[in-house]
Coordinates of C-alpha atoms and ligand atoms in Angstrom, one line a residue:
X1 CA -1.3 -12.5 -14.9
X2 CA -0.8 -13.9 -18.3
X3 CA -1.5 -17.6 -18.3
X4 CA -4.6 -19.5 -19.5
X5 CA -6.5 -22.2 -17.8
X6 CA -6.6 -25.0 -20.3
X7 CA -10.1 -26.0 -21.2
X8 CA -9.1 -28.2 -24.1
X9 CA -8.8 -31.6 -22.4
X10 CA -11.6 -34.1 -23.0
X11 CA -11.8 -34.8 -19.2
X12 CA -12.2 -31.1 -18.3
X13 CA -15.5 -29.7 -17.3
X14 CA -16.6 -26.2 -18.2
X15 CA -16.1 -23.6 -15.4
X16 CA -19.9 -23.3 -14.9
X17 CA -20.3 -27.1 -14.6
X18 CA -17.6 -27.2 -12.0
X19 CA -19.0 -24.3 -10.1
X20 CA -22.5 -25.8 -10.0
X21 CA -21.2 -29.2 -9.0
X22 CA -19.3 -27.7 -6.1
X23 CA -22.3 -25.7 -5.0
X24 CA -24.4 -28.9 -4.9
X25 CA -21.7 -30.8 -3.0
X26 CA -21.6 -28.1 -0.4
X27 CA -25.4 -27.7 -0.2
X28 CA -25.8 -31.5 0.5
X29 CA -23.9 -31.0 3.8
X30 CA -25.9 -27.9 4.9
X31 CA -29.5 -27.1 5.8
X32 CA -29.8 -24.5 3.1
X33 CA -33.1 -23.3 1.6
X34 CA -33.4 -25.0 -1.8
X35 CA -34.6 -21.8 -3.3
X36 CA -31.3 -20.1 -2.3
X37 CA -29.3 -22.9 -3.9
X38 CA -31.4 -22.7 -7.0
X39 CA -30.8 -19.0 -7.2
X40 CA -27.0 -19.5 -6.9
X41 CA -27.0 -21.9 -9.8
X42 CA -27.7 -18.9 -12.0
X43 CA -26.0 -15.6 -12.6
X44 CA -27.9 -12.4 -11.7
X45 CA -27.2 -10.9 -15.1
X46 CA -24.8 -11.3 -18.0
X47 CA -24.0 -8.3 -20.2
X48 CA -22.8 -8.8 -23.7
X49 CA -21.4 -5.7 -25.5
X50 CA -20.1 -5.0 -29.0
X51 CA -16.9 -3.0 -29.1
X52 CA -15.9 -1.2 -32.3
X53 CA -12.2 -0.7 -32.5
X54 CA -10.3 1.5 -35.0
X55 CA -7.3 -0.5 -36.0
X56 CA -4.0 1.2 -36.7
X57 CA -4.6 0.8 -40.5
X58 CA -7.8 2.9 -40.2
X59 CA -10.2 0.0 -40.6
X60 CA -12.9 -0.7 -38.0
X61 CA -13.2 -4.2 -36.4
X62 CA -15.9 -5.4 -34.0
X63 CA -15.1 -7.3 -30.8
X64 CA -17.5 -9.0 -28.3
X65 CA -17.2 -8.3 -24.6
X66 CA -18.9 -9.9 -21.6
X67 CA -19.5 -9.2 -17.9
X68 CA -21.2 -11.8 -15.8
X69 CA -22.6 -10.8 -12.4
X70 CA -23.3 -13.9 -10.2
X71 CA -24.4 -12.8 -6.8
X72 CA -24.2 -9.5 -4.8
X73 CA -25.9 -10.4 -1.5
X74 CA -22.7 -9.7 0.4
X75 CA -21.6 -6.6 -1.5
X76 CA -20.6 -5.2 -4.9
X77 CA -19.6 -7.6 -7.6
X78 CA -15.8 -8.3 -7.9
X79 CA -13.8 -10.2 -10.5
X80 CA -11.3 -10.0 -13.3
X81 CA -11.4 -9.0 -17.0
X82 CA -9.6 -11.2 -19.4
X83 CA -8.5 -10.6 -23.0
X84 CA -8.3 -14.0 -24.6
X85 CA -9.6 -15.5 -27.8
X86 CA -11.3 -18.3 -25.8
X87 CA -13.5 -16.0 -23.7
X88 CA -17.1 -17.2 -23.7
X89 CA -20.3 -16.2 -22.0
X90 CA -20.4 -19.6 -20.2
X91 CA -16.8 -19.3 -19.0
X92 CA -17.5 -15.8 -17.6
X93 CA -20.6 -17.2 -15.7
X94 CA -18.6 -20.1 -14.3
X95 CA -15.7 -17.9 -13.2
X96 CA -18.1 -15.3 -11.7
X97 CA -19.5 -18.1 -9.5
X98 CA -16.0 -19.1 -8.4
X99 CA -15.4 -15.4 -7.4
X100 CA -18.6 -15.5 -5.3
X101 CA -17.3 -18.5 -3.3
X102 CA -13.7 -17.0 -3.1
X103 CA -14.9 -13.7 -1.7
X104 CA -17.2 -15.4 0.8
X105 CA -14.5 -17.8 2.0
X106 CA -12.3 -14.8 2.6
X107 CA -15.3 -13.0 4.3
X108 CA -14.8 -10.0 1.9
X109 CA -17.9 -7.8 1.4
X110 CA -18.0 -8.6 -2.3
X111 CA -20.0 -10.9 -4.6
X112 CA -18.7 -12.6 -7.8
X113 CA -18.2 -11.3 -11.3
X114 CA -16.1 -12.0 -14.3
X115 CA -15.7 -10.6 -17.8
X116 CA -13.6 -10.2 -20.8
X117 CA -13.2 -9.6 -24.5
X118 CA -12.9 -12.2 -27.2
X119 CA -9.5 -11.0 -28.5
X120 CA -5.9 -12.1 -28.8
X121 CA -4.2 -9.2 -27.0
X122 CA -0.8 -10.2 -28.6
X123 CA -2.3 -9.2 -32.0
X124 CA -3.1 -5.7 -30.8
X125 CA -0.7 -2.7 -30.8
X126 CA -0.5 -0.8 -27.5
X127 CA -2.6 2.0 -29.0
X128 CA -5.3 -0.6 -30.1
X129 CA -5.3 -2.2 -26.7
X130 CA -5.8 1.2 -25.1
X131 CA -8.7 2.1 -27.5
X132 CA -10.3 -1.3 -27.0
X133 CA -10.1 -0.9 -23.2
X134 CA -11.5 2.6 -23.1
X135 CA -14.5 1.7 -25.3
X136 CA -15.1 -1.5 -23.3
X137 CA -15.1 0.6 -20.1
X138 CA -17.6 2.9 -21.7
X139 CA -19.9 0.1 -22.8
X140 CA -19.8 -1.4 -19.3
X141 CA -20.2 2.0 -17.5
X142 CA -23.9 1.5 -16.6
X143 CA -23.2 -1.7 -14.7
X144 CA -19.9 -1.1 -13.0
X145 CA -18.7 1.4 -10.3
X146 CA -17.0 1.3 -6.9
X147 CA -20.3 0.4 -5.2
X148 CA -21.6 -1.8 -8.0
X149 CA -18.9 -3.9 -9.7
X150 CA -15.2 -3.6 -9.5
X151 CA -13.1 -5.3 -12.2
X152 CA -9.5 -6.3 -11.9
X153 CA -6.7 -7.7 -14.1
X154 CA -6.8 -11.3 -15.3
X155 CA -5.4 -13.2 -18.3
X156 CA -4.2 -10.8 -21.0
X157 CA -4.8 -7.7 -18.9
X158 CA -2.4 -5.9 -16.5
X159 CA -2.1 -2.8 -14.3
X160 CA -1.8 -0.6 -17.4
X161 CA -5.1 -2.0 -18.7
X162 CA -6.7 -1.1 -15.4
X163 CA -5.2 2.4 -15.5
X164 CA -6.9 3.1 -19.0
X165 CA -10.1 1.5 -17.7
X166 CA -10.1 3.7 -14.6
X167 CA -9.3 6.8 -16.7
X168 CA -12.1 6.2 -19.2
X169 CA -14.6 5.7 -16.4
X170 CA -13.4 8.8 -14.5
X171 CA -13.5 11.0 -17.6
X172 CA -17.2 10.2 -18.2
X173 CA -18.0 10.4 -14.4
X174 CA -16.5 13.8 -14.2
X175 CA -14.4 12.9 -11.2
X176 CA -11.4 10.7 -10.6
X177 CA -12.8 7.3 -9.4
X178 CA -9.9 5.0 -8.5
X179 CA -12.2 2.6 -6.7
X180 CA -13.8 1.4 -10.0
X181 CA -11.0 -1.1 -10.6
X182 CA -8.3 -2.8 -8.6
X183 CA -4.8 -4.0 -9.7
X184 CA -3.9 -0.4 -10.9
X185 CA -0.3 0.9 -10.7
X186 CA 0.3 2.3 -7.2
X187 CA 0.8 5.8 -8.5
X188 CA -2.9 6.1 -9.3
X189 CA -4.3 4.3 -6.3
X190 CA -3.0 0.7 -6.7
X191 CA -2.0 -1.1 -3.6
X192 CA 1.5 -2.1 -2.6
X193 CA 1.9 -5.9 -2.6
X194 CA -1.0 -6.6 -5.0
X195 CA 0.9 -8.4 -7.7
X196 CA 2.7 -10.7 -5.2
X197 CA -0.3 -11.4 -3.1
X198 CA -1.7 -14.6 -4.7
X199 CA 1.7 -16.3 -4.4
X200 CA 2.1 -15.0 -0.9
X201 CA -1.2 -16.4 0.2
X202 CA -0.3 -19.8 -1.3
X203 CA 2.8 -19.7 0.8
X204 CA 0.8 -18.7 4.0
X205 CA -1.7 -21.5 3.5
X206 CA 1.0 -24.1 2.8
X207 CA 2.8 -23.0 6.0
X208 CA -0.5 -23.4 8.0
X209 CA -1.3 -26.8 6.4
X210 CA 2.2 -28.1 7.1
X211 CA 1.7 -27.1 10.8
X212 CA -1.8 -28.7 10.9
X213 CA -0.2 -32.0 9.9
X214 CA 2.4 -31.6 12.7
X215 CA 5.3 -31.2 10.3
X216 CA 8.1 -28.6 10.1
X217 CA 8.7 -26.4 7.1
X218 CA 12.4 -27.0 7.6
X219 CA 11.8 -30.7 6.8
X220 CA 9.4 -30.1 3.9
X221 CA 10.2 -30.6 0.3
X222 CA 8.2 -28.7 -2.3
X223 CA 7.7 -29.0 -6.1
X224 CA 6.2 -26.0 -7.9
X225 CA 4.7 -26.2 -11.4
X226 CA 4.8 -22.8 -13.1
X227 CA 7.5 -20.5 -11.8
X228 CA 5.5 -17.4 -12.7
X229 CA 3.8 -14.7 -10.6
X230 CA 2.0 -17.1 -8.3
X231 CA 4.5 -20.0 -8.4
X232 CA 7.7 -18.0 -7.9
X233 CA 6.2 -15.8 -5.1
X234 CA 4.9 -18.9 -3.3
X235 CA 8.2 -20.7 -3.7
X236 CA 10.2 -17.8 -2.4
X237 CA 7.9 -17.3 0.6
X238 CA 8.4 -20.9 1.6
X239 CA 12.1 -21.0 0.8
X240 CA 12.7 -17.9 3.0
X241 CA 11.0 -19.8 5.9
X242 CA 13.1 -22.9 5.6
X243 CA 11.3 -25.2 3.1
X244 CA 13.4 -27.0 0.4
X245 CA 12.2 -26.2 -3.1
X246 CA 13.4 -29.2 -5.0
X247 CA 11.7 -28.6 -8.4
X248 CA 10.2 -25.7 -10.4
X249 CA 9.1 -25.4 -14.0
X250 CA 8.0 -23.2 -16.7
X251 CA 6.2 -23.9 -20.0
X252 CA 9.4 -25.4 -21.5
X253 CA 10.2 -27.9 -18.7
X254 CA 11.3 -28.5 -15.1
X255 CA 14.5 -28.4 -13.1
X256 CA 15.2 -30.7 -10.1
X257 CA 17.7 -30.6 -7.3
X258 CA 17.1 -32.9 -4.3
X259 CA 19.2 -30.4 -2.2
X260 CA 16.9 -27.5 -3.1
X261 CA 17.2 -24.4 -5.2
X262 CA 18.0 -20.8 -4.1
X263 CA 14.7 -19.5 -5.4
X264 CA 16.1 -15.9 -5.7
X265 CA 18.8 -17.2 -8.0
X266 CA 16.3 -18.8 -10.4
X267 CA 14.5 -16.0 -12.2
X268 CA 10.8 -16.2 -13.0
X269 CA 9.1 -16.1 -16.3
X270 CA 8.6 -12.3 -16.3
X271 CA 12.1 -11.5 -15.0
X272 CA 13.9 -13.6 -17.7
X273 CA 11.7 -15.7 -19.9
X274 CA 13.0 -19.2 -20.5
X275 CA 15.4 -19.0 -17.5
X276 CA 13.9 -22.0 -15.7
X277 CA 14.5 -24.4 -18.5
X278 CA 18.0 -23.1 -19.2
X279 CA 19.1 -23.0 -15.6
X280 CA 22.1 -25.1 -14.7
X281 CA 20.4 -27.7 -12.6
X282 CA 21.5 -31.2 -11.6
X283 CA 18.5 -32.7 -13.4
X284 CA 16.0 -31.7 -16.1
X285 CA 12.5 -33.1 -16.0
X286 CA 9.3 -32.6 -18.0
X287 CA 6.3 -30.9 -16.5
X288 CA 4.4 -34.2 -16.2
X289 CA 7.4 -35.7 -14.3
X290 CA 7.5 -32.8 -11.9
X291 CA 3.9 -33.5 -10.9
X292 CA 4.8 -37.1 -10.0
X293 CA 7.9 -36.4 -7.9
X294 CA 8.1 -37.9 -4.4
X295 CA 7.8 -34.6 -2.4
X296 CA 5.8 -33.5 0.6
X297 CA 4.0 -30.7 -1.1
X298 CA 3.0 -30.2 -4.7
X299 CA 2.0 -26.7 -5.8
X300 CA 0.5 -26.6 -9.3
X301 CA 0.7 -22.9 -10.1
X302 CA 0.7 -22.8 -14.0
X303 CA -2.6 -23.6 -15.7
X304 CA -5.9 -25.5 -15.1
X305 CA -6.6 -29.3 -15.5
X306 CA -3.1 -30.6 -15.1
X307 CA -4.0 -33.2 -12.4
X308 CA -6.3 -35.6 -14.2
X309 CA -7.5 -39.2 -13.8
X310 CA -4.6 -40.2 -16.0
X311 CA -1.8 -39.0 -13.6
X312 CA -3.6 -38.7 -10.2
X313 CA -2.6 -42.2 -9.1
X314 CA 1.1 -41.5 -9.8
X315 CA 1.2 -38.3 -7.7
X316 CA 3.4 -39.1 -4.7
X317 CA 3.0 -35.8 -2.8
X318 CA 1.2 -36.0 0.5
X319 CA -0.4 -32.6 0.0
X320 CA -1.4 -30.5 -3.0
X321 CA -1.9 -26.7 -2.6
X322 CA -3.6 -25.3 -5.6
X323 CA -1.9 -22.1 -6.8
X324 CA -3.5 -22.0 -10.2
X325 CA -7.2 -21.8 -10.7
X326 CA -8.7 -25.3 -11.3
X327 CA -5.6 -27.4 -11.7
X328 CA -7.4 -30.6 -10.4
X329 CA -10.2 -32.2 -12.5
X330 CA -13.1 -33.6 -10.5
X331 CA -12.1 -37.2 -11.4
X332 CA -8.6 -36.6 -10.1
X333 CA -10.1 -35.0 -7.0
X334 CA -11.9 -38.2 -6.3
X335 CA -8.7 -40.2 -6.6
X336 CA -6.9 -37.9 -4.2
X337 CA -9.9 -38.2 -1.7
X338 CA -9.7 -42.0 -2.0
X339 CA -5.9 -42.0 -1.5
X340 CA -6.0 -39.6 1.4
X341 CA -4.0 -36.8 -0.3
X342 CA -4.9 -33.5 1.2
X343 CA -5.9 -31.0 -1.6
X344 CA -6.1 -27.4 -0.4
X345 CA -8.3 -25.6 -2.9
X346 CA -7.5 -22.6 -5.1
X347 CA -10.4 -20.5 -3.8
X348 CA -8.6 -20.4 -0.4
X349 CA -5.0 -20.8 -1.4
X350 CA -4.6 -18.1 -4.1
X351 CA -7.3 -15.7 -2.6
X352 CA -4.5 -13.3 -1.5
X353 CA -5.0 -11.6 -4.9
X354 CA -8.7 -10.6 -4.3
X355 CA -7.9 -9.9 -0.7
X356 CA -5.3 -7.3 -1.5
X357 CA -7.7 -6.0 -4.2
X358 CA -10.1 -5.4 -1.3
X359 CA -7.4 -3.5 0.5
X360 CA -6.8 -1.5 -2.6
X361 CA -10.5 -0.6 -2.8
X362 CA -10.5 0.4 0.9
X363 CA -7.4 2.6 0.2
X364 CA -9.1 4.2 -2.8
X365 CA -12.3 5.0 -1.0
X366 CA -10.4 6.4 2.0
X367 CA -7.9 8.2 -0.2
X368 CA -5.1 6.8 1.9
X369 CA -2.3 4.5 0.9
X370 CA -1.1 1.6 3.1
X371 CA 2.6 0.6 3.5
X372 CA 3.7 -2.7 2.2
X373 CA 4.3 -3.8 5.8
X374 CA 0.6 -3.0 6.6
X375 CA -0.6 -4.9 3.5
X376 CA 1.5 -8.0 4.6
X377 CA 0.2 -7.8 8.1
X378 CA -3.5 -7.5 7.1
X379 CA -3.1 -10.2 4.5
X380 CA -1.6 -12.6 7.1
X381 CA -4.5 -11.8 9.4
X382 CA -7.2 -12.3 6.7
X383 CA -5.6 -15.6 5.5
X384 CA -5.4 -16.9 9.0
X385 CA -9.1 -16.2 9.7
X386 CA -10.1 -17.9 6.5
X387 CA -7.8 -20.9 7.1
X388 CA -9.1 -21.3 10.7
X389 CA -12.8 -21.1 9.5
X390 CA -12.0 -23.9 6.9
X391 CA -10.0 -25.9 9.4
X392 CA -12.9 -25.9 11.9
X393 CA -15.3 -27.3 9.2
X394 CA -12.7 -29.8 8.2
X395 CA -12.3 -31.0 11.8
X396 CA -16.0 -31.0 12.5
X397 CA -17.2 -33.0 9.5
X398 CA -15.9 -35.9 7.5
X399 CA -15.2 -33.9 4.3
X400 CA -12.3 -32.9 2.1
X401 CA -10.5 -29.6 2.4
X402 CA -12.3 -28.5 -0.8
X403 CA -15.7 -29.4 0.6
X404 CA -14.8 -27.7 3.9
X405 CA -13.9 -24.5 2.0
X406 CA -17.1 -24.5 0.0
X407 CA -19.1 -25.1 3.1
X408 CA -17.7 -22.0 4.8
X409 CA -18.4 -20.0 1.6
X410 CA -21.9 -21.3 1.0
X411 CA -23.1 -21.0 4.6
X412 CA -22.1 -17.3 4.7
X413 CA -23.8 -16.6 1.4
X414 CA -26.9 -18.6 2.4
X415 CA -27.2 -16.8 5.7
X416 CA -26.9 -13.4 4.0
X417 CA -29.7 -14.4 1.6
X418 CA -31.8 -15.6 4.5
X419 CA -31.3 -12.4 6.4
X420 CA -32.1 -10.1 3.5
X421 CA -35.0 -12.2 2.1
X422 CA -36.3 -12.2 -1.4
X423 CA -37.4 -8.9 -2.9
X424 CA -40.2 -7.9 -3.6
Ligands
LIG501 P1 2.3 -16.3 -15.1 O1 2.1 -16.2 -16.5 O2 3.0 -15.3 -14.3 O3 3.1 -17.7 -14.8 C1 2.7 -18.9 -15.3 C2 3.8 -19.9 -15.3 O4 3.4 -21.1 -15.8 C3 5.0 -19.5 -16.2 O5 6.2 -19.9 -15.6 C4 4.8 -20.3 -17.5 O6 5.9 -20.6 -18.2 C5 4.2 -21.6 -16.9 N1 3.3 -22.3 -17.8 C6 2.5 -21.8 -18.8 N2 1.9 -22.8 -19.4 C7 2.4 -24.0 -18.9 C8 2.1 -25.3 -19.2 N3 1.3 -25.7 -20.2 N4 2.8 -26.2 -18.4 C9 3.6 -25.9 -17.4 N5 3.9 -24.6 -17.2 C10 3.3 -23.6 -17.9 O7 0.8 -16.6 -14.5 P2 0.3 -16.4 -13.0 O8 -0.3 -15.1 -12.8 O9 1.3 -16.9 -12.0 O10 -1.0 -17.4 -13.0 C11 -0.8 -18.8 -12.8 C12 -2.1 -19.4 -12.4 O11 -2.6 -18.8 -11.2 C13 -3.3 -19.3 -13.4 O12 -4.1 -20.4 -13.2 C14 -4.0 -18.1 -12.8 O13 -5.4 -18.1 -13.2 C15 -3.9 -18.3 -11.3 N6 -4.0 -17.1 -10.5 C16 -3.3 -16.0 -10.8 C17 -3.5 -14.9 -10.0 C18 -2.8 -13.6 -10.2 O14 -3.2 -12.6 -9.7 N7 -1.6 -13.6 -10.8 C19 -4.5 -14.9 -8.9 C20 -5.2 -16.1 -8.7 C21 -5.0 -17.2 -9.5

């Protein structure tokens, strides 16, 4: 995963504000102990570490790293580590809260965490990135572990970063500990199907939502913003099942063909950077134009805050399935609610990533690798269970899909707090 969620727009809220607002919206529909809600407004702990890095020229530079733990009532903390110049303590706290809801809606035995280092990874050599990662792992060692907190890749980090992180932790632990991180290369305990899982889950959820509205995938047109890891895998999943992918984009622009693209012919950003915007398509569009196309389903799968109060009224799609994290601002969400546009939220749609991370953790603990076929089968089953739980809330109450999703998550977390009680 390499893209950023934009936080520069004036309308955008901080991740922690969004997470708190969504918690309060869900709490208003449930009979939840106010003490539990108050507890969930805050992280359990936030660790701030200083990381000295020896640069290739022999000088030493200091970097700041964070790890926020939000809630662990349902199991060990789980969440990504990002390397990005915009990493802040508040952002880590907000994103750790999102992870708590995401794990709960998927019914995974994990709580939420997020962390990162304030650094531009593009300015580091491979050796510098490795040294930074190893030292960061060492600084976090007291608060992470397979039964405590399990990091994963995020913006600016990848399977290789997780391999160094796991090796550093294992060397100090005196034993190979693959379960300390997920998103590793399969050769050291990573799971088959991990990288494609978020896009696949977006595809599965879109398929279910189409069926819910009594439509056929074969008669569904789809526009995908961001033909990267999430977007391309979602588009290909739906294309293979008969949907017509009429538009896709990358950072440089969009391509449009009303008859639909062969999504295996268009290569994604990693396969051939810039291929989308240079593809020989009937029509070229801008990214904002793609968002306003008259399609059945719009999948924003690039960055955050792209659907705003400025463009929400021009969106003609009947349904939005959030592939990216936080693509819809709260003001835009209100417009979609008023206009009856179904918005299937990120914490459900792209949760295939953390779900296959859970499978990876199970495989590591059991020292037994699953086949890709098994990963796909189990992911399908987990996604259907989550979808059905959300659908039941949606049918039972007069709420949006987003609210229904948060209701499922919060009721599970609140019940767990209730059952365990407050210590001491
Ligand atoms: P990626 O880098 O593989 O792909 C991103 C795509 O978006 C690329 O095609 C890129 O050209 C395009 N893009 C970048 N900036 C853009 C802009 N300003 N306007 C339009 N297009 C732009 O990234 P990814 O891993 O697919 O992640 C995409 C989103 O999904 C992010 O919000 C990420 O947080 C979220 N997400 C990713 C994962 C994962 O594991 N990959 C899991 C859950 C959520």
